[in-house]
Amino acid sequence: MEFSTTTFILEIINFLVLIWILQRLFYKPLLEMIAKRKQHIDQSLEKAKKLHDEAEEQRRLYENRQQLWEQEKKAAQSELHQQFEVEKSAQLEKLRRELEQERQKANVTLTRQQEEFQQHVEKQALENGARFAGLILQQTAGPEVENRLFDLLIDQLAFLPEAAKSSLQLADSKKSLIVKVSSAYLLSNDQRQQLEQKLGLLISPLMNFQYQQDTALIAGVRIDIGAWVLQANVRQELAGFAEIAYESE
Amino acid sequence: MENAYSFALGAVVISLSVITTWGIMLVLTLIAWLSTRSLKLFPGARQTVFESIVTAIDEAILAVAPEHGRQIMPFIASLWIFLTIANLIGLIPGLHSPTRDLSVTAALAVLVFFSVHWFGIKTQGLKRYLHHYLTPSPILLPFHIISEFTRTLALAIRLFGNMMSLEMAAMLILLVAGFLAPIPILMLHIIEALVQAYIFGMLALIYLAGAIQSQQLNPQE
């Protein structure tokens, strides 16, 4: 345990030199590097924080934009829905009117068809009725009926309207008139003379009478004087009956 | 035996402790130079080890003296590093710890003594620094002065005594018990070397921090 002043002094110097060396070569570079790394980390963290903040800002913007888009979408959907409802209502109204028109048209057509059908049926019924009546009268009619109709014709000639008489007289007074007399049964001579006398008095004495039998008349007489036709027969009456009944509708 | 390794440069006798200290300084200088030759922002394993050592020391110092830790860091860190190596170097056959030499431990203790006053005056000014010797009462001034010397002496004697006794005990056991028996003692030597280095450095740190922050601890004064 010796104390050496030289060693003491040298150790002090040594240690001070060691402090200086370590400070220059060891502590300072390492601490500077650590500080630099810390600064780098701080900068990285700051940059990361900045990026994070920017990302958050972008996210907020995106969310706001998305929210706006959602609102715009809902508004557009609502508007479209309203337009659709309006259009649908208009189309439905138009369709309803068209249907109404079509229904009215159909009703009119149906009514007309019904009326036509009814008229056709009625006409058919009348014709059938006339035909049946004709068949019955054809079976039941005979010379007696014809004689009575001939008498009726003779009687009626006296009561012809003046206009008809004048027309027959004006037909042609210079040459003889051809008078076609058709009857269901052949007229007797008396009847022919009676007819010729009556017509000669009524119209003109110059007449050429042509007689013929026409069973289609069923019973009675038909007289053709030029354009004029005087009829007193069952067939004409039946036809007239049917026409009158048809015209009365 | 120690004298056999010493030599004289004229009137100046260079002891083995000084030679060992130079060797330690040389090794530390080489290590420091190699370790910081190519520092990188993203460190490798070797750089990480050295940075961890410096960071651990720095944090320990800042924990005790947060405001002026960086000023005293080179001194305290150098104490810890030098004492750790100086205490452990005795484990290498043929070498002896410089710290088992009272001249070396006294030199370090005196450096601590002057460092306390140097940093105290530097940070607070001479008047304010000297004023703390009169607190809490001027009556305690002699005790403060005695304390300054005794704690410096204690620093030197504690380290010297522990290291010398440790090496002596290890040598005696080796002589008495043969080759394998001293191994546990060598383990104890390692622990004791580390503990003594830590104690010396931590006490120096506390003394320095106390001198630097004596006024800050009593701001009302």
mmCIF file of C-alpha atoms in Angstrom, chain B residues 118-205:
data_model
loop_
_atom_site.group_PDB
_atom_site.id
_atom_site.type_symbol
_atom_site.label_atom_id
_atom_site.label_comp_id
_atom_site.label_asym_id
_atom_site.label_seq_id
_atom_site.Cartn_x
_atom_site.Cartn_y
_atom_site.Cartn_z
ATOM 1 C CA TRP B 118 -15.873 22.761 -10.768
ATOM 2 C CA PHE B 119 -19.341 21.857 -11.954
ATOM 3 C CA GLY B 120 -20.964 23.399 -8.903
ATOM 4 C CA ILE B 121 -19.275 26.742 -9.477
ATOM 5 C CA LYS B 122 -19.789 26.487 -13.224
ATOM 6 C CA THR B 123 -23.521 25.990 -12.964
ATOM 7 C CA GLN B 124 -24.317 28.200 -9.959
ATOM 8 C CA GLY B 125 -21.561 30.703 -9.706
ATOM 9 C CA LEU B 126 -18.933 30.887 -6.963
ATOM 10 C CA LYS B 127 -20.994 32.834 -4.440
ATOM 11 C CA ARG B 128 -24.097 30.754 -4.655
ATOM 12 C CA TYR B 129 -22.090 27.573 -4.675
ATOM 13 C CA LEU B 130 -20.146 28.507 -1.562
ATOM 14 C CA HIS B 131 -23.344 29.647 0.063
ATOM 15 C CA HIS B 132 -24.629 26.115 0.254
ATOM 16 C CA TYR B 133 -21.923 25.303 2.794
ATOM 17 C CA LEU B 134 -23.695 27.687 5.153
ATOM 18 C CA THR B 135 -27.034 25.979 4.831
ATOM 19 C CA PRO B 136 -29.092 25.098 6.688
ATOM 20 C CA SER B 137 -26.915 26.781 9.336
ATOM 21 C CA PRO B 138 -23.416 28.310 9.288
ATOM 22 C CA ILE B 139 -22.644 26.161 12.273
ATOM 23 C CA LEU B 140 -22.568 23.189 9.931
ATOM 24 C CA LEU B 141 -19.764 24.701 7.800
ATOM 25 C CA PRO B 142 -16.988 22.694 9.481
ATOM 26 C CA PHE B 143 -18.983 19.537 9.095
ATOM 27 C CA HIS B 144 -19.546 20.310 5.398
ATOM 28 C CA ILE B 145 -15.808 20.805 4.933
ATOM 29 C CA ILE B 146 -14.978 17.634 6.821
ATOM 30 C CA SER B 147 -17.589 15.820 4.785
ATOM 31 C CA GLU B 148 -16.008 16.937 1.538
ATOM 32 C CA PHE B 149 -12.692 15.437 2.511
ATOM 33 C CA THR B 150 -13.920 12.352 4.228
ATOM 34 C CA ARG B 151 -16.206 11.306 1.377
ATOM 35 C CA THR B 152 -13.357 11.795 -1.060
ATOM 36 C CA LEU B 153 -11.118 9.746 1.137
ATOM 37 C CA ALA B 154 -13.849 7.165 1.499
ATOM 38 C CA LEU B 155 -14.203 6.926 -2.246
ATOM 39 C CA ALA B 156 -10.525 6.244 -2.666
ATOM 40 C CA ILE B 157 -10.148 3.838 0.242
ATOM 41 C CA ARG B 158 -13.367 1.921 -0.494
ATOM 42 C CA LEU B 159 -12.405 1.093 -4.034
ATOM 43 C CA PHE B 160 -8.789 0.459 -3.219
ATOM 44 C CA GLY B 161 -9.604 -1.728 -0.216
ATOM 45 C CA ASN B 162 -12.204 -3.815 -1.969
ATOM 46 C CA MET B 163 -10.156 -4.474 -5.063
ATOM 47 C CA MET B 164 -6.934 -5.137 -3.248
ATOM 48 C CA SER B 165 -8.559 -7.480 -0.762
ATOM 49 C CA LEU B 166 -10.446 -9.230 -3.565
ATOM 50 C CA GLU B 167 -7.295 -9.894 -5.564
ATOM 51 C CA MET B 168 -5.394 -10.903 -2.475
ATOM 52 C CA ALA B 169 -8.103 -13.311 -1.393
ATOM 53 C CA ALA B 170 -8.258 -14.799 -4.866
ATOM 54 C CA MET B 171 -4.507 -15.215 -4.939
ATOM 55 C CA LEU B 172 -4.412 -16.829 -1.487
ATOM 56 C CA ILE B 173 -7.208 -19.263 -2.367
ATOM 57 C CA LEU B 174 -5.441 -20.099 -5.597
ATOM 58 C CA LEU B 175 -2.270 -20.803 -3.713
ATOM 59 C CA VAL B 176 -3.961 -22.865 -1.033
ATOM 60 C CA ALA B 177 -6.746 -24.692 -2.895
ATOM 61 C CA GLY B 178 -5.315 -25.365 -6.297
ATOM 62 C CA PHE B 179 -6.745 -24.645 -9.708
ATOM 63 C CA LEU B 180 -10.552 -25.271 -9.678
ATOM 64 C CA ALA B 181 -11.371 -23.913 -6.231
ATOM 65 C CA PRO B 182 -10.870 -20.202 -7.073
ATOM 66 C CA ILE B 183 -13.530 -20.270 -9.809
ATOM 67 C CA PRO B 184 -16.378 -19.203 -7.466
ATOM 68 C CA ILE B 185 -14.041 -16.580 -6.098
ATOM 69 C CA LEU B 186 -13.414 -15.381 -9.624
ATOM 70 C CA MET B 187 -17.200 -15.162 -10.146
ATOM 71 C CA LEU B 188 -17.359 -13.129 -6.972
ATOM 72 C CA HIS B 189 -14.516 -11.015 -8.342
ATOM 73 C CA ILE B 190 -16.563 -10.196 -11.425
ATOM 74 C CA ILE B 191 -19.585 -9.215 -9.396
ATOM 75 C CA GLU B 192 -17.543 -7.247 -6.917
ATOM 76 C CA ALA B 193 -15.683 -5.461 -9.724
ATOM 77 C CA LEU B 194 -18.933 -4.414 -11.365
ATOM 78 C CA VAL B 195 -20.500 -3.384 -8.069
ATOM 79 C CA GLN B 196 -17.504 -1.321 -7.036
ATOM 80 C CA ALA B 197 -17.369 0.418 -10.405
ATOM 81 C CA TYR B 198 -21.058 1.163 -10.150
ATOM 82 C CA ILE B 199 -20.785 2.405 -6.561
ATOM 83 C CA PHE B 200 -17.845 4.675 -7.311
ATOM 84 C CA GLY B 201 -19.504 6.140 -10.381
ATOM 85 C CA MET B 202 -22.917 6.488 -8.742
ATOM 86 C CA LEU B 203 -21.432 8.206 -5.668
ATOM 87 C CA ALA B 204 -19.511 10.563 -7.919
ATOM 88 C CA LEU B 205 -22.727 11.256 -9.809
#
